[in-house]
């Protein structure tokens, strides 16, 4: 926002489903298209780019802020996950969000809640292996938020590539009348993918974390230059990442961009997915891999 631009109207903030539904119904009755941006808060430019995208296409942008306990494993960072609600609301006011839903845990999971979404397919590999139960929690909360808001369009970041695949599958499998928009990953100037978890990093770790983007860029350049051997490329990238002290690779996948199945040859568009611990912080990133067109025969 420019220093001299007028202050934006603060969004309406609600914490109960009934109030949310009433506000959405009012916007819909006024003929406005409803855009949904689900988040866990601790907002940064990555989240705000989704708000901008929704504002560009929808007359009413609903942002949800909910740190979803169901998607965290018992050893994960649920209790220390950053919660910065005042700063979040300020940023959302500046970016012109219309409605913010900030439910308490018992509003989303009231006592007795016992229905969960168990997905196979794209939920199984990679994050599915490293974080058992994670996508069960994600798919469940996203389905619930979809039902609560009933948006026309929902916005997600490509930064969480496998999550996007899971949500696309959810929309297909449950015939949800919702259009999905997958928006590009927003990065810091030096290439680090923005993440709420970046604030856990010390300045040394922050520098070490850059190896992930470097490795992904190297992969994308190698494939663009004609490298087709996914096994060899994976080894090369793992060596590059292992050379960075403080970084412990969890997986590095070169996969089919839809099924997420691991590839041995890159003869079609693919995706490189990476997860690593930098110190005690777990980061993920990804990059499309586009092989050069085959020469005419
Ligand atoms: P989270 O709060 O981490 O659950 O993220 C909420 C939404 O913001 C998800 O759709 C994420 O994929 C998206 N998101 C997070 N980081 C970025 C980023 N760096 N660029 C674009 N989208 C992002």
PDB file of C-alpha atoms and ligand atoms in Angstrom, residues 37-41 43-44 46-47 49-50 71 81 155-160 163-164 183-187 193-196, ligand 1:
ATOM      1  CA  UNK A  37      -8.685 -18.185   0.768  1.00  0.00           C
ATOM      2  CA  UNK A  38      -8.113 -20.790   3.497  1.00  0.00           C
ATOM      3  CA  UNK A  39      -5.046 -20.133   5.691  1.00  0.00           C
ATOM      4  CA  UNK A  40      -3.544 -20.973   9.053  1.00  0.00           C
ATOM      5  CA  UNK A  41      -2.598 -17.333   9.645  1.00  0.00           C
ATOM      6  CA  UNK A  43       0.229 -14.250   6.927  1.00  0.00           C
ATOM      7  CA  UNK A  44       2.921 -13.274   4.436  1.00  0.00           C
ATOM      8  CA  UNK A  46       2.292 -15.742  -0.344  1.00  0.00           C
ATOM      9  CA  UNK A  47      -1.075 -15.714   1.416  1.00  0.00           C
ATOM     10  CA  UNK A  49      -1.158 -12.965  -3.275  1.00  0.00           C
ATOM     11  CA  UNK A  50      -4.107 -15.359  -2.978  1.00  0.00           C
ATOM     12  CA  UNK A  71      -3.337 -31.917  10.179  1.00  0.00           C
ATOM     13  CA  UNK A  81       2.839 -22.668  15.254  1.00  0.00           C
ATOM     14  CA  UNK A 155      -7.542 -20.130  -4.005  1.00  0.00           C
ATOM     15  CA  UNK A 156      -4.518 -22.250  -3.082  1.00  0.00           C
ATOM     16  CA  UNK A 157      -0.761 -21.814  -3.448  1.00  0.00           C
ATOM     17  CA  UNK A 158       1.401 -23.988  -5.659  1.00  0.00           C
ATOM     18  CA  UNK A 159       3.976 -23.829  -2.867  1.00  0.00           C
ATOM     19  CA  UNK A 160       2.066 -26.770  -1.327  1.00  0.00           C
ATOM     20  CA  UNK A 163      -1.855 -30.339  -1.171  1.00  0.00           C
ATOM     21  CA  UNK A 164      -3.168 -28.791  -4.405  1.00  0.00           C
ATOM     22  CA  UNK A 183      -1.536 -19.494  -7.711  1.00  0.00           C
ATOM     23  CA  UNK A 184       2.257 -19.267  -8.187  1.00  0.00           C
ATOM     24  CA  UNK A 185       4.705 -19.645  -5.301  1.00  0.00           C
ATOM     25  CA  UNK A 186       5.766 -16.290  -3.888  1.00  0.00           C
ATOM     26  CA  UNK A 187       9.469 -16.166  -2.987  1.00  0.00           C
ATOM     27  CA  UNK A 193       9.743 -19.850  -0.801  1.00  0.00           C
ATOM     28  CA  UNK A 194       7.749 -17.776   1.667  1.00  0.00           C
ATOM     29  CA  UNK A 195       6.385 -19.827   4.539  1.00  0.00           C
ATOM     30  CA  UNK A 196       4.985 -19.079   7.979  1.00  0.00           C
TER      31      UNK A 196
HETATM   32  P1  LIG B   1      -1.008 -22.121   5.138  1.00  0.00           P
HETATM   33  O1  LIG B   1      -1.361 -20.943   5.975  1.00  0.00           O
HETATM   34  O2  LIG B   1       0.440 -22.503   5.201  1.00  0.00           O
HETATM   35  O3  LIG B   1      -1.947 -23.281   5.336  1.00  0.00           O
HETATM   36  O4  LIG B   1      -1.222 -21.664   3.633  1.00  0.00           O
HETATM   37  C1  LIG B   1      -2.458 -21.160   3.197  1.00  0.00           C
HETATM   38  C2  LIG B   1      -2.443 -21.050   1.695  1.00  0.00           C
HETATM   39  O5  LIG B   1      -1.391 -20.177   1.288  1.00  0.00           O
HETATM   40  C3  LIG B   1      -2.168 -22.399   1.006  1.00  0.00           C
HETATM   41  O6  LIG B   1      -2.965 -22.493  -0.163  1.00  0.00           O
HETATM   42  C4  LIG B   1      -0.712 -22.308   0.673  1.00  0.00           C
HETATM   43  O7  LIG B   1      -0.325 -23.100  -0.427  1.00  0.00           O
HETATM   44  C5  LIG B   1      -0.591 -20.816   0.330  1.00  0.00           C
HETATM   45  N1  LIG B   1       0.799 -20.394   0.422  1.00  0.00           N
HETATM   46  C6  LIG B   1       1.646 -20.560   1.476  1.00  0.00           C
HETATM   47  N2  LIG B   1       2.881 -20.084   1.170  1.00  0.00           N
HETATM   48  C7  LIG B   1       2.803 -19.619  -0.107  1.00  0.00           C
HETATM   49  C8  LIG B   1       3.732 -19.013  -0.994  1.00  0.00           C
HETATM   50  N3  LIG B   1       5.004 -18.796  -0.646  1.00  0.00           N
HETATM   51  N4  LIG B   1       3.310 -18.662  -2.233  1.00  0.00           N
HETATM   52  C9  LIG B   1       2.023 -18.882  -2.603  1.00  0.00           C
HETATM   53  N5  LIG B   1       1.105 -19.447  -1.821  1.00  0.00           N
HETATM   54  C10 LIG B   1       1.469 -19.807  -0.572  1.00  0.00           C
END
